Amino acid sequence: MSRSRVTVVDIARAAGVSKSTVSLVLQASPLVNEATRAKVNAVIRELGYVYNRGAANLRQSASSRIIGIIVNDLTNSFFAELAVGMDMVMQSAGYVQFLSNSAESVDRQREVVASMREHGISGLIISPARGTEAADLKPLAASGIPVVSVVRNVVGAKVSSLVSDNYAGAKAAVAHLVSLGHSRIAFLGGIANTTVFAERVQGWRDALVEAGFEAPDMLVIGSTASRAGGVAAIERALSLPAPPTAALCFNDAAAFGVCDGLRAAGREPGRDFAVVGFDDVIEAETAVPALTTVSVDPQGMGRRAAQLLLKQINTGKVEPEAIVGSVRLVVRQSCGAGEKAGRMSA
Amino acid sequence: MSRSRVTVVDIARAAGVSKSTVSLVLQASPLVNEATRAKVNAVIRELGYVYNRGAANLRQSASSRIIGIIVNDLTNSFFAELAVGMDMVMQSAGYVQFLSNSAESVDRQREVVASMREHGISGLIISPARGTEAADLKPLAASGIPVVSVVRNVVGAKVSSLVSDNYAGAKAAVAHLVSLGHSRIAFLGGIANTTVFAERVQGWRDALVEAGFEAPDMLVIGSTASRAGGVAAIERALSLPAPPTAALCFNDAAAFGVCDGLRAAGREPGRDFAVVGFDDVIEAETAVPALTTVSVDPQGMGRRAAQLLLKQINTGKVEPEAIVGSVRLVVRQSCGAGEKAGRMSA
């Protein structure tokens, strides 16, 4: 219910344009030229007019121009960067993005999905909470609202997905550590019952086995996928009878924690123990030692997810697409290779 | 426009309750007991009913149960933690929170505010973008939508605000560095034309002057308030003719960058150079060295902001309140005091 008394007619009169031009501007139509749009928008702001989308949606099937984003852990900078990447694309396409954090709660996620649906989102990008079932996303697909699942897949949900090649990334990282002379390589951090975890551990295992080394279960040390989780995991790893000399970490947040834990134990990451992360968040590059990591490029992934969703919104097609984004190993200092390179060039 | 064919009558029948009970549940009324609410909600989920709030809002003045949150830099973990703190309170109060990132763009912020207003938010918590003017928030206050401005104030905007005692925090931090024997103390990071920056620099300056030391402008080295900004600021500080031996940083993100930059220059933070941050983000505690910082407690600040907003929503009063939250210095290792304490107890 609009509390404003200003009408489209008032706007049209003040801007010196027709009523239908004002309507087109309100609907973000591409038929209006930039100068006219700017003039009308200036008047709208000046008069404090509020376009009542709720009423408009009841009158006509106007698009709401809102995109819903749900992430599972807003405190992990990976998801913040993912959202920033999405926003770049959504903003230039004329959408406003509303983000909610499920904090890994399926119940909260259900509330948020219902609320977003009710407010007429044009589409949803979701990094699903652990334990999300196909049924949680079905109502959206059934209503014809395009959904893109990112980072994690939801088995059986007929929605598009954009995930990383976790297996290949983990395998490449471990092969790199093997090439640096390591044979006792741990997998540190991350919570076990997720597909992403299973895929990365499988890559770790296969790379070790292919190199002729052991991949014992005791070297897989799960924890929360956070900095604090990384600290806990490296503590346990260092207390093993035959401790590892290197680790692939579940994600960059855990890898930073592993570096912290190594220093707390008087060992310098990169020099005394090789650390590789997964994600390539912004601070991976500026950290000391700079983090060697499997680059998923969160902002780039966000942009691609947004483009995939927009394509579905614009074409009106919600045929699910499953995209596995390629990843690449970015070698910096934390694996020790950078140190060696530095010494060689010195 | 609801695309669902399920009606309130269907829900009532399936749940074995009256139609008005279903309506009360849909309006999150406290008059329905928990067991009934759970039963009705289960049926709603099962049948895939969508409550059309847009239509409901036109029929009656039902509250929309959405809170808008706008932050100015989602990539800074401070704001993610702030949002998580708000969400805890909002969730238990039965609200869903929609967050948008202005990325310091006043234009984008204006679009987001308009979109949130249009979708009937019950209230807004905003950490305003740089350059936000009172006029940008006036339409909300004029519509009777409660607004709480956090972190930064908007001069002249008649909205409630919750900011930190930046001056006292900075002064306490510098006094602590003076007590550890430092006299040449820099202020590193942060962008100059904000109130927060001005208040913190003033605290730095007054503490130095009161201790009888100089506070030359060349020791105030601004940069982006990020990890990368901290790296750049300490590089410049170390290249001064008479470099500082300690620094108060604009925020924790910059302080982590200062630590990175010190290590890159072969100097160990805490031992060779004292570093103090501002915010107390989660990783301040687990970082190595653990960061000495002025604790603003972002999650706690988020919770208080949410409570302030809820009070205004529930009482229907939008009389602006201005709250300055107290801060406290948390002494850990990065200032060198922890090392000393450690040695003393050894």
XYZ file of C-alpha atoms in Angstrom:
692
model
C 0.000 0.000 0.000
C 1.651 3.199 -1.126
C 1.674 5.903 1.477
C 2.575 8.450 -1.176
C -0.064 10.671 -2.760
C 1.977 11.459 -5.871
C 0.636 9.832 -9.046
C 2.060 8.928 -12.434
C 0.136 11.884 -13.848
C 1.950 14.281 -11.501
C 5.288 12.851 -12.617
C 4.362 13.093 -16.300
C 3.290 16.725 -15.910
C 6.408 17.744 -13.967
C 8.737 15.961 -16.379
C 6.897 17.186 -19.474
C 6.432 13.694 -20.892
C 3.445 11.424 -21.498
C 1.960 9.180 -18.832
C 2.976 6.102 -20.820
C 6.589 7.261 -20.953
C 6.570 7.456 -17.157
C 5.137 3.928 -17.017
C 7.854 2.658 -19.338
C 10.532 4.242 -17.137
C 8.952 2.636 -14.065
C 9.094 -0.724 -15.805
C 12.748 -0.129 -16.756
C 11.812 -0.517 -20.423
C 14.665 -0.245 -22.930
C 12.340 1.783 -25.206
C 13.016 5.018 -23.326
C 16.178 6.918 -24.168
C 18.764 7.723 -21.481
C 18.092 11.464 -21.278
C 14.345 11.012 -20.843
C 14.862 8.249 -18.310
C 17.215 10.484 -16.291
C 14.743 13.392 -16.388
C 11.814 11.226 -15.288
C 13.848 9.562 -12.554
C 14.947 12.977 -11.269
C 11.303 14.080 -10.992
C 10.356 10.782 -9.322
C 13.038 11.343 -6.706
C 12.121 14.980 -6.278
C 8.433 14.287 -5.733
C 9.119 11.204 -3.620
C 6.963 8.919 -5.756
C 6.958 5.250 -4.814
C 6.145 2.778 -7.544
C 3.862 0.259 -5.927
C 5.186 -2.932 -7.434
C 2.770 -5.037 -5.400
C -0.199 -3.282 -6.982
C 1.472 -3.264 -10.380
C 2.082 -6.996 -10.148
C -1.581 -7.560 -9.489
C -2.595 -5.395 -12.437
C -0.074 -6.774 -14.875
C 2.684 -9.318 -15.018
C 5.417 -6.710 -14.687
C 8.727 -8.108 -13.677
C 9.746 -7.224 -10.157
C 13.372 -6.558 -11.028
C 14.591 -8.214 -7.881
C 16.962 -11.124 -7.709
C 17.178 -13.213 -4.555
C 20.532 -14.498 -3.374
C 20.867 -17.025 -0.559
C 24.278 -18.013 0.743
C 25.093 -20.591 3.382
C 27.853 -18.747 5.263
C 28.103 -15.004 4.948
C 31.065 -14.840 7.339
C 33.219 -16.693 4.782
C 34.596 -13.988 2.496
C 34.224 -16.402 -0.436
C 30.463 -15.861 -0.366
C 30.757 -12.108 0.034
C 32.960 -12.021 -3.077
C 30.558 -14.320 -4.920
C 27.697 -11.903 -4.103
C 29.754 -8.897 -5.192
C 30.440 -10.602 -8.539
C 26.728 -11.281 -9.023
C 25.813 -7.731 -8.112
C 28.076 -6.269 -10.815
C 26.114 -8.107 -13.495
C 22.698 -7.623 -11.892
C 23.244 -3.916 -11.432
C 24.073 -3.295 -15.074
C 21.058 -5.394 -16.069
C 18.836 -3.105 -13.945
C 18.185 -5.505 -11.088
C 18.444 -5.003 -7.365
C 19.792 -7.970 -5.464
C 18.456 -9.006 -2.050
C 20.742 -11.328 -0.141
C 19.967 -13.570 2.801
C 22.180 -15.842 4.864
C 20.899 -19.312 5.712
C 23.844 -19.938 8.066
C 23.555 -23.629 7.039
C 20.031 -23.842 8.460
C 17.595 -25.591 6.141
C 14.657 -24.204 8.141
C 15.836 -20.626 7.857
C 16.483 -21.178 4.169
C 12.899 -22.369 3.716
C 11.568 -19.203 5.375
C 13.774 -17.030 3.211
C 12.811 -18.840 -0.003
C 9.115 -18.445 0.874
C 9.558 -14.763 1.651
C 11.467 -14.110 -1.558
C 8.882 -16.008 -3.608
C 6.125 -14.012 -1.972
C 7.876 -10.750 -2.853
C 8.039 -11.716 -6.493
C 11.712 -12.296 -7.187
C 12.550 -12.659 -10.863
C 15.068 -15.376 -10.095
C 17.142 -16.943 -7.346
C 20.803 -17.814 -6.977
C 21.408 -20.114 -4.061
C 24.389 -21.740 -2.434
C 22.274 -24.321 -0.617
C 22.535 -25.062 3.101
C 23.789 -28.517 4.035
C 20.919 -30.972 3.900
C 18.902 -29.054 1.300
C 16.577 -31.412 -0.550
C 15.155 -31.178 -4.031
C 11.738 -30.520 -2.474
C 13.046 -27.263 -0.991
C 13.642 -25.813 -4.465
C 10.814 -27.464 -6.381
C 8.131 -24.866 -5.580
C 10.260 -22.202 -7.273
C 10.851 -24.222 -10.398
C 7.156 -25.165 -10.426
C 6.234 -21.458 -10.313
C 8.465 -20.812 -13.299
C 11.018 -18.854 -11.275
C 14.510 -19.569 -12.603
C 16.962 -20.897 -10.010
C 20.710 -21.309 -10.247
C 22.407 -23.411 -7.613
C 26.037 -22.405 -7.096
C 28.983 -24.013 -5.303
C 26.874 -26.969 -4.192
C 24.501 -29.138 -6.174
C 21.088 -30.265 -4.987
C 20.585 -33.820 -6.227
C 17.276 -34.290 -8.000
C 16.375 -30.583 -8.062
C 15.611 -29.632 -11.622
C 17.479 -26.328 -11.447
C 20.579 -25.033 -13.176
C 23.849 -25.412 -11.360
C 27.283 -23.861 -11.521
C 29.865 -25.715 -9.489
C 33.636 -25.947 -9.574
C 35.674 -28.879 -10.757
C 36.580 -29.814 -7.195
C 38.071 -33.170 -8.106
C 40.443 -31.862 -10.778
C 41.464 -28.910 -8.607
C 42.338 -31.058 -5.610
C 44.222 -33.519 -7.792
C 46.295 -30.778 -9.429
C 47.137 -29.271 -6.023
C 48.346 -32.592 -4.595
C 50.289 -33.438 -7.785
C 52.051 -30.080 -7.369
C 52.959 -30.871 -3.742
C 54.263 -34.284 -4.878
C 56.409 -32.544 -7.514
C 57.946 -30.457 -4.715
C 59.070 -33.658 -2.999
C 56.234 -34.235 -0.495
C 54.779 -37.699 0.023
C 52.971 -37.327 3.358
C 50.259 -34.841 2.481
C 47.210 -34.189 4.662
C 43.739 -32.951 3.735
C 42.774 -30.368 6.354
C 39.484 -28.674 7.219
C 35.937 -28.822 5.890
C 32.878 -30.694 7.087
C 32.681 -34.254 5.841
C 29.075 -34.718 4.748
C 29.041 -32.485 1.678
C 29.579 -33.301 -1.991
C 32.233 -30.615 -2.250
C 34.232 -32.206 0.576
C 33.857 -35.708 -0.907
C 35.004 -34.543 -4.359
C 38.045 -32.704 -3.033
C 39.093 -35.621 -0.820
C 38.711 -37.974 -3.791
C 41.044 -35.777 -5.863
C 43.546 -35.715 -2.987
C 43.376 -39.506 -2.632
C 43.702 -40.326 -6.336
C 46.665 -37.989 -6.802
C 48.512 -39.628 -3.904
C 47.715 -43.171 -5.078
C 48.728 -42.361 -8.662
C 52.059 -41.077 -7.344
C 52.546 -44.362 -5.493
C 51.991 -42.929 -2.000
C 49.614 -43.791 0.804
C 46.414 -41.857 1.425
C 45.453 -43.014 4.920
C 42.163 -41.823 6.433
C 43.979 -40.409 9.472
C 45.453 -37.732 7.202
C 41.942 -36.448 6.399
C 41.149 -34.115 9.299
C 37.776 -32.400 9.028
C 36.734 -29.263 10.917
C 34.588 -26.225 10.260
C 35.542 -24.615 6.952
C 36.845 -21.514 8.704
C 40.051 -19.954 9.961
C 39.416 -21.357 13.444
C 38.752 -24.783 11.918
C 42.113 -24.654 10.128
C 43.925 -23.883 13.394
C 42.288 -26.924 15.044
C 43.020 -29.225 12.091
C 46.753 -28.431 11.875
C 47.088 -28.889 15.644
C 45.718 -32.416 15.299
C 47.843 -33.099 12.216
C 51.065 -32.069 13.960
C 50.269 -34.349 16.901
C 50.091 -37.494 14.711
C 52.816 -40.138 15.214
C 54.022 -39.525 11.646
C 52.913 -35.949 10.941
C 52.468 -34.691 7.381
C 54.885 -32.228 5.741
C 52.258 -30.606 3.536
C 48.521 -30.102 3.315
C 45.785 -29.379 0.852
C 43.165 -27.406 2.784
C 39.421 -27.537 2.187
C 39.276 -23.796 1.464
C 41.317 -20.621 1.803
C 39.763 -19.700 5.155
C 40.959 -23.021 6.615
C 44.344 -22.582 4.896
C 44.861 -19.200 6.614
C 44.052 -20.912 9.905
C 46.556 -23.675 9.112
C 49.217 -20.965 8.541
C 48.249 -19.358 11.881
C 48.433 -22.724 13.657
C 51.832 -23.513 12.131
C 53.242 -20.183 13.346
C 51.708 -20.799 16.780
C 53.674 -24.093 16.776
C 56.841 -22.235 15.804
C 56.849 -23.374 12.173
C 56.854 -21.040 9.205
C 54.283 -21.868 6.512
C 55.940 -22.259 3.101
C 59.388 -22.870 4.587
C 58.709 -25.606 7.195
C 55.385 -26.918 5.937
C 53.665 -26.602 2.553
C 50.116 -25.216 2.522
C 47.697 -25.089 -0.405
C 44.210 -23.568 -0.207
C 41.109 -23.737 -2.376
C 39.049 -20.732 -3.671
C 41.518 -17.878 -4.266
C 39.816 -15.200 -2.212
C 41.173 -11.649 -2.536
C 43.467 -11.861 0.482
C 45.189 -15.032 -0.804
C 47.408 -12.807 -2.911
C 48.382 -10.263 -0.243
C 48.777 -12.734 2.654
C 52.311 -13.486 3.857
C 53.247 -16.028 2.693
C 51.033 -15.463 -0.354
C 48.707 -18.455 -0.532
C 49.138 -21.114 -3.200
C 45.554 -22.093 -3.967
C 43.151 -23.640 -6.429
C 41.504 -20.633 -8.024
C 37.745 -20.799 -8.254
C 37.632 -17.016 -8.739
C 34.580 -16.262 -6.553
C 33.766 -12.918 -8.189
C 34.062 -14.499 -11.644
C 31.870 -17.399 -10.524
C 29.315 -14.886 -9.220
C 29.320 -13.074 -12.542
C 28.835 -16.308 -14.477
C 26.006 -17.429 -12.194
C 24.304 -14.053 -12.679
C 24.670 -14.299 -16.455
C 23.252 -17.823 -16.440
C 20.244 -16.665 -14.407
C 19.656 -13.591 -16.592
C 19.739 -15.736 -19.703
C 16.979 -17.894 -18.249
C 14.941 -14.871 -17.150
C 15.271 -13.139 -20.520
C 14.549 -16.146 -22.707
C 11.792 -17.369 -20.414
C 13.368 -20.813 -20.528
C 14.025 -22.635 -17.315
C 15.590 -25.725 -18.849
C 18.195 -26.651 -16.278
C 21.834 -26.397 -17.296
C 24.640 -27.994 -15.302
C 27.940 -26.172 -15.636
C 31.178 -27.341 -14.063
C 33.572 -24.410 -13.991
C 37.215 -25.154 -14.595
C 39.721 -24.244 -11.903
C 43.441 -23.600 -11.974
C 46.254 -23.912 -9.484
C 47.831 -20.563 -8.642
C 51.327 -21.152 -7.295
C 52.457 -18.531 -4.790
C 54.649 -18.867 -1.667
C 52.764 -20.970 0.911
C 53.599 -24.271 -0.830
C 57.321 -23.508 -0.691
C 57.671 -23.345 -4.481
C 57.792 -19.569 -4.414
C 60.620 -19.652 -1.872
C 62.578 -22.012 -4.075
C 61.901 -19.873 -7.150
C 62.965 -16.833 -5.163
C 66.218 -18.497 -4.170
C 66.887 -19.663 -7.682
C 66.453 -16.203 -9.145
C 68.539 -14.606 -6.380
C 0.083 -12.348 -8.527
C 0.116 -15.755 -6.962
C 0.822 -18.555 -9.368
C -0.381 -21.062 -6.806
C -3.888 -22.474 -6.936
C -3.939 -23.537 -3.288
C -6.194 -21.373 -1.123
C -6.483 -20.610 2.565
C -9.592 -22.821 2.640
C -7.551 -25.800 1.372
C -4.980 -25.204 4.088
C -7.645 -24.910 6.799
C -9.286 -28.141 5.702
C -6.033 -30.114 5.508
C -4.833 -28.819 8.878
C -8.209 -29.261 10.557
C -8.368 -25.659 11.753
C -10.522 -22.655 10.922
C -9.808 -20.311 8.036
C -9.152 -17.470 10.446
C -6.555 -19.518 12.302
C -4.721 -19.995 9.006
C -4.897 -16.232 8.394
C -3.473 -15.548 11.834
C -0.589 -17.943 11.183
C 0.080 -16.251 7.846
C 0.218 -12.910 9.628
C 2.607 -14.340 12.252
C 0.101 -13.435 14.939
C 1.117 -14.212 18.531
C -2.473 -15.372 19.187
C -1.831 -18.830 17.707
C -0.151 -21.414 19.915
C 3.099 -23.066 18.831
C 1.658 -26.516 18.075
C -1.102 -25.126 15.850
C 1.333 -22.818 14.109
C 3.665 -25.749 13.394
C 0.810 -27.880 12.054
C -0.484 -25.133 9.783
C 3.010 -24.297 8.546
C 3.648 -27.967 7.749
C 0.488 -28.093 5.625
C 1.418 -24.812 3.930
C 4.779 -26.260 2.970
C 3.279 -29.550 1.879
C 0.684 -27.956 -0.379
C 3.116 -25.346 -1.680
C 0.903 -22.411 -0.747
C 2.306 -18.944 -1.340
C 0.968 -16.142 0.779
C 0.577 -13.222 -1.569
C 1.779 -10.412 0.599
C 1.414 -7.867 -2.207
C -2.307 -8.569 -2.413
C -2.580 -8.798 1.360
C -0.907 -5.433 1.730
C -3.451 -3.904 -0.583
C -6.310 -5.459 1.335
C -5.048 -4.670 4.793
C -2.140 -3.008 6.484
C -0.409 -6.273 7.335
C 3.214 -5.919 8.199
C 5.499 -7.310 5.537
C 7.887 -8.948 7.981
C 10.929 -7.970 5.964
C 13.801 -5.896 7.207
C 16.134 -4.222 4.740
C 19.850 -4.059 5.445
C 22.233 -1.971 3.353
C 25.976 -2.142 3.956
C 28.690 -0.131 2.255
C 31.322 -2.849 1.799
C 30.279 -6.468 1.909
C 33.828 -7.687 1.240
C 34.903 -6.363 4.657
C 34.130 -9.158 7.110
C 33.101 -6.527 9.677
C 29.882 -5.935 7.747
C 29.208 -9.635 7.239
C 29.484 -10.108 11.014
C 27.294 -7.076 11.632
C 24.630 -8.596 9.343
C 24.911 -11.973 11.071
C 24.341 -10.298 14.449
C 21.254 -8.509 13.125
C 19.911 -11.697 11.599
C 20.021 -13.530 14.944
C 17.644 -10.994 16.473
C 15.466 -10.591 13.379
C 15.048 -14.310 12.939
C 13.774 -14.869 16.459
C 11.441 -11.904 16.023
C 9.976 -13.587 12.923
C 11.526 -11.344 10.297
C 13.412 -12.191 7.162
C 16.301 -9.912 6.387
C 17.188 -8.810 2.853
C 20.673 -7.404 2.497
C 22.116 -5.277 -0.272
C 25.597 -3.922 -0.813
C 25.976 -0.299 -1.905
C 29.721 -0.766 -2.468
C 30.075 2.916 -1.425
C 27.945 4.062 -4.361
C 25.312 6.623 -3.387
C 23.488 5.998 -6.687
C 23.274 2.271 -6.144
C 22.171 2.883 -2.566
C 19.343 5.121 -3.824
C 18.127 2.359 -6.155
C 18.252 -0.194 -3.369
C 16.409 2.071 -0.913
C 13.691 2.703 -3.507
C 13.348 -0.997 -4.256
C 13.155 -1.913 -0.582
C 10.597 0.796 0.069
C 8.539 -0.417 -2.833
C 8.594 -3.968 -1.465
C 7.235 -2.821 1.837
C 10.085 -3.281 4.288
C 9.110 -2.884 7.933
C 12.351 -1.098 8.695
C 15.848 -0.423 7.433
C 19.297 -0.696 8.970
C 21.893 1.088 6.901
C 25.616 1.619 7.061
C 25.497 4.547 4.664
C 27.737 4.878 1.616
C 30.242 7.746 1.677
C 28.550 10.942 0.587
C 25.058 9.909 1.721
C 22.949 12.980 2.385
C 20.007 13.453 4.716
C 17.759 13.714 1.636
C 18.601 10.111 0.728
C 16.967 8.817 3.921
C 14.195 11.377 4.312
C 11.616 9.605 2.121
C 11.764 6.585 4.440
C 11.323 8.587 7.606
C 8.551 10.551 5.894
C 6.746 7.294 5.071
C 6.965 6.264 8.709
C 9.462 3.474 8.031
C 11.911 3.259 10.943
C 15.557 3.603 9.983
C 18.660 2.911 12.050
C 21.946 4.201 10.734
C 24.902 2.150 11.962
C 28.673 2.666 11.960
C 28.346 6.014 10.199
C 26.073 8.931 10.942
C 24.166 10.927 8.352
C 24.185 14.558 9.450
C 20.719 16.110 9.445
C 18.878 12.846 8.757
C 16.220 12.442 11.405
C 16.897 8.737 11.909
C 18.223 6.725 14.830
C 21.903 5.980 14.859
C 24.201 3.518 16.545
C 27.853 4.358 16.174
C 30.996 3.464 18.091
C 32.970 5.726 20.329
C 35.698 6.078 17.746
C 37.487 8.908 19.519
C 37.767 7.149 22.890
C 38.787 3.874 21.270
C 41.592 5.422 19.242
C 42.812 7.388 22.253
C 42.912 4.286 24.467
C 44.821 2.339 21.806
C 47.477 5.038 21.408
C 47.791 5.514 25.181
C 48.446 1.774 25.430
C 51.188 1.969 22.764
C 52.719 4.918 24.665
C 52.683 2.842 27.862
C 54.697 0.174 25.992
C 57.395 2.772 25.288
C 56.447 3.947 21.793
C 56.524 7.631 20.891
C 56.565 7.555 17.098
C 53.165 6.061 16.341
C 51.517 6.163 12.906
C 47.841 6.091 11.938
C 47.563 3.702 8.971
C 44.771 2.999 6.510
C 41.257 4.286 5.948
C 39.873 6.879 3.575
C 40.168 10.412 4.863
C 36.805 12.041 4.120
C 34.627 10.150 6.571
C 33.526 11.049 10.083
C 34.792 7.739 11.399
C 38.273 8.428 10.035
C 38.274 11.981 11.411
C 37.195 10.815 14.881
C 39.803 8.063 15.069
C 42.598 10.354 13.859
C 41.548 12.934 16.456
C 41.815 10.320 19.213
C 45.257 9.310 17.918
C 46.392 12.946 17.814
C 45.086 13.893 21.271
C 46.622 10.826 22.935
C 50.033 11.625 21.433
C 49.840 15.319 22.353
C 48.705 14.538 25.909
C 51.701 12.209 26.266
C 53.955 15.052 25.131
C 54.790 13.600 21.730
C 54.428 14.901 18.201
C 51.547 13.953 15.953
C 52.792 15.057 12.545
C 50.479 14.783 9.525
C 53.026 12.685 7.644
C 52.337 9.867 10.136
C 48.690 9.736 9.024
C 48.768 7.529 5.937
C 45.348 6.911 4.411
C 44.489 4.076 2.015
C 41.511 1.877 1.288
C 40.206 0.315 4.507
C 41.219 -3.166 3.369
C 44.010 -5.692 3.722
C 45.586 -4.455 0.466
C 45.312 -0.868 1.771
C 47.170 -1.853 4.935
C 50.017 -3.368 2.916
C 50.351 -0.129 0.923
C 50.217 2.083 4.035
C 52.945 0.258 5.965
C 55.181 0.300 2.871
C 54.921 4.071 2.802
C 55.378 4.338 6.569
C 58.586 2.269 6.523
C 60.022 4.452 3.752
C 59.723 7.668 5.808
C 62.981 9.359 6.893
C 62.064 8.680 10.551
C 59.773 5.662 10.355
C 57.293 4.862 13.131
C 57.777 1.936 15.544
C 54.059 1.329 16.072
C 50.739 1.986 14.403
C 47.079 2.302 15.159
C 45.280 1.045 12.055
C 41.938 2.323 10.774
C 40.368 -1.127 11.042
C 41.277 -4.796 11.474
C 41.339 -5.475 7.738
C 44.014 -2.773 7.308
C 45.850 -4.065 10.409
C 46.109 -7.560 8.905
C 47.543 -5.963 5.779
C 50.039 -4.012 7.899
C 51.151 -7.328 9.462
C 51.500 -8.854 5.972
C 53.507 -5.827 4.784
C 55.794 -5.959 7.807
C 56.563 -9.639 7.160
C 57.150 -8.888 3.479
C 59.745 -6.329 4.689
C 61.322 -8.959 6.945
C 59.906 -7.561 10.206
C 57.777 -9.568 12.599
C 54.585 -7.808 13.768
C 54.412 -7.668 17.573
C 58.148 -8.215 18.005
C 59.665 -5.620 15.618
C 56.704 -3.283 15.201
C 53.568 -2.823 17.298
C 50.229 -3.071 15.476
C 46.770 -2.242 16.843
C 43.546 -2.685 14.855
C 39.978 -1.426 15.252
C 36.774 -3.577 15.148
C 37.695 -6.976 16.640
C 36.496 -9.187 13.812
C 36.406 -12.951 14.481
C 39.817 -13.670 12.992
C 41.542 -11.057 15.190
C 41.693 -13.659 17.933
C 43.038 -16.582 15.893
C 45.486 -14.577 13.751
C 49.210 -14.988 14.472
C 50.145 -12.767 16.145
C 46.685 -12.401 17.665
C 45.581 -8.850 16.935
C 45.419 -6.239 19.664
C 42.402 -4.180 18.686
C 39.680 -1.800 19.778
C 36.666 -4.048 20.134
C 33.499 -2.756 18.528
C 32.049 -6.278 18.593
C 30.401 -6.276 15.164
C 27.934 -9.083 15.930
C 26.959 -7.390 19.191
C 26.562 -4.077 17.392
C 24.359 -5.819 14.825
C 22.211 -7.286 17.582
C 21.817 -3.907 19.287
C 20.932 -2.191 16.011
C 18.302 -4.863 15.345
C 16.845 -4.437 18.820
C 16.713 -0.669 18.392
C 14.900 -1.040 15.074
C 12.455 -3.634 16.460
C 11.629 -1.361 19.375
C 10.719 1.377 16.915
C 8.679 -0.980 14.745
C 6.805 -2.456 17.700
C 6.054 0.785 19.477
C 5.253 2.577 16.238
C 7.499 5.400 17.366
C 10.137 6.674 15.053
C 11.560 9.300 17.391
C 15.227 9.216 16.485
C 17.653 8.004 19.134
C 21.416 8.520 18.871
C 23.433 5.850 20.628
C 27.205 5.869 20.920
C 28.354 2.371 21.773
C 31.280 2.038 24.123
C 34.378 0.223 22.939
C 37.225 -1.482 24.770
C 40.824 -2.218 23.974
C 41.543 -5.954 23.731
C 45.250 -6.524 24.303
C 46.629 -9.555 22.481
C 50.043 -10.122 20.825
C 50.365 -7.781 17.853
C 51.182 -4.751 20.023
C 54.095 -6.571 21.658
C 52.494 -6.525 25.109
C 51.490 -10.188 24.806
C 55.088 -11.148 23.992
C 56.316 -9.283 27.028
C 53.653 -10.873 29.227
C 54.561 -14.250 27.751
C 58.231 -13.744 28.557
C 57.450 -12.534 32.057
C 55.400 -15.616 32.872
C 57.971 -17.972 31.311
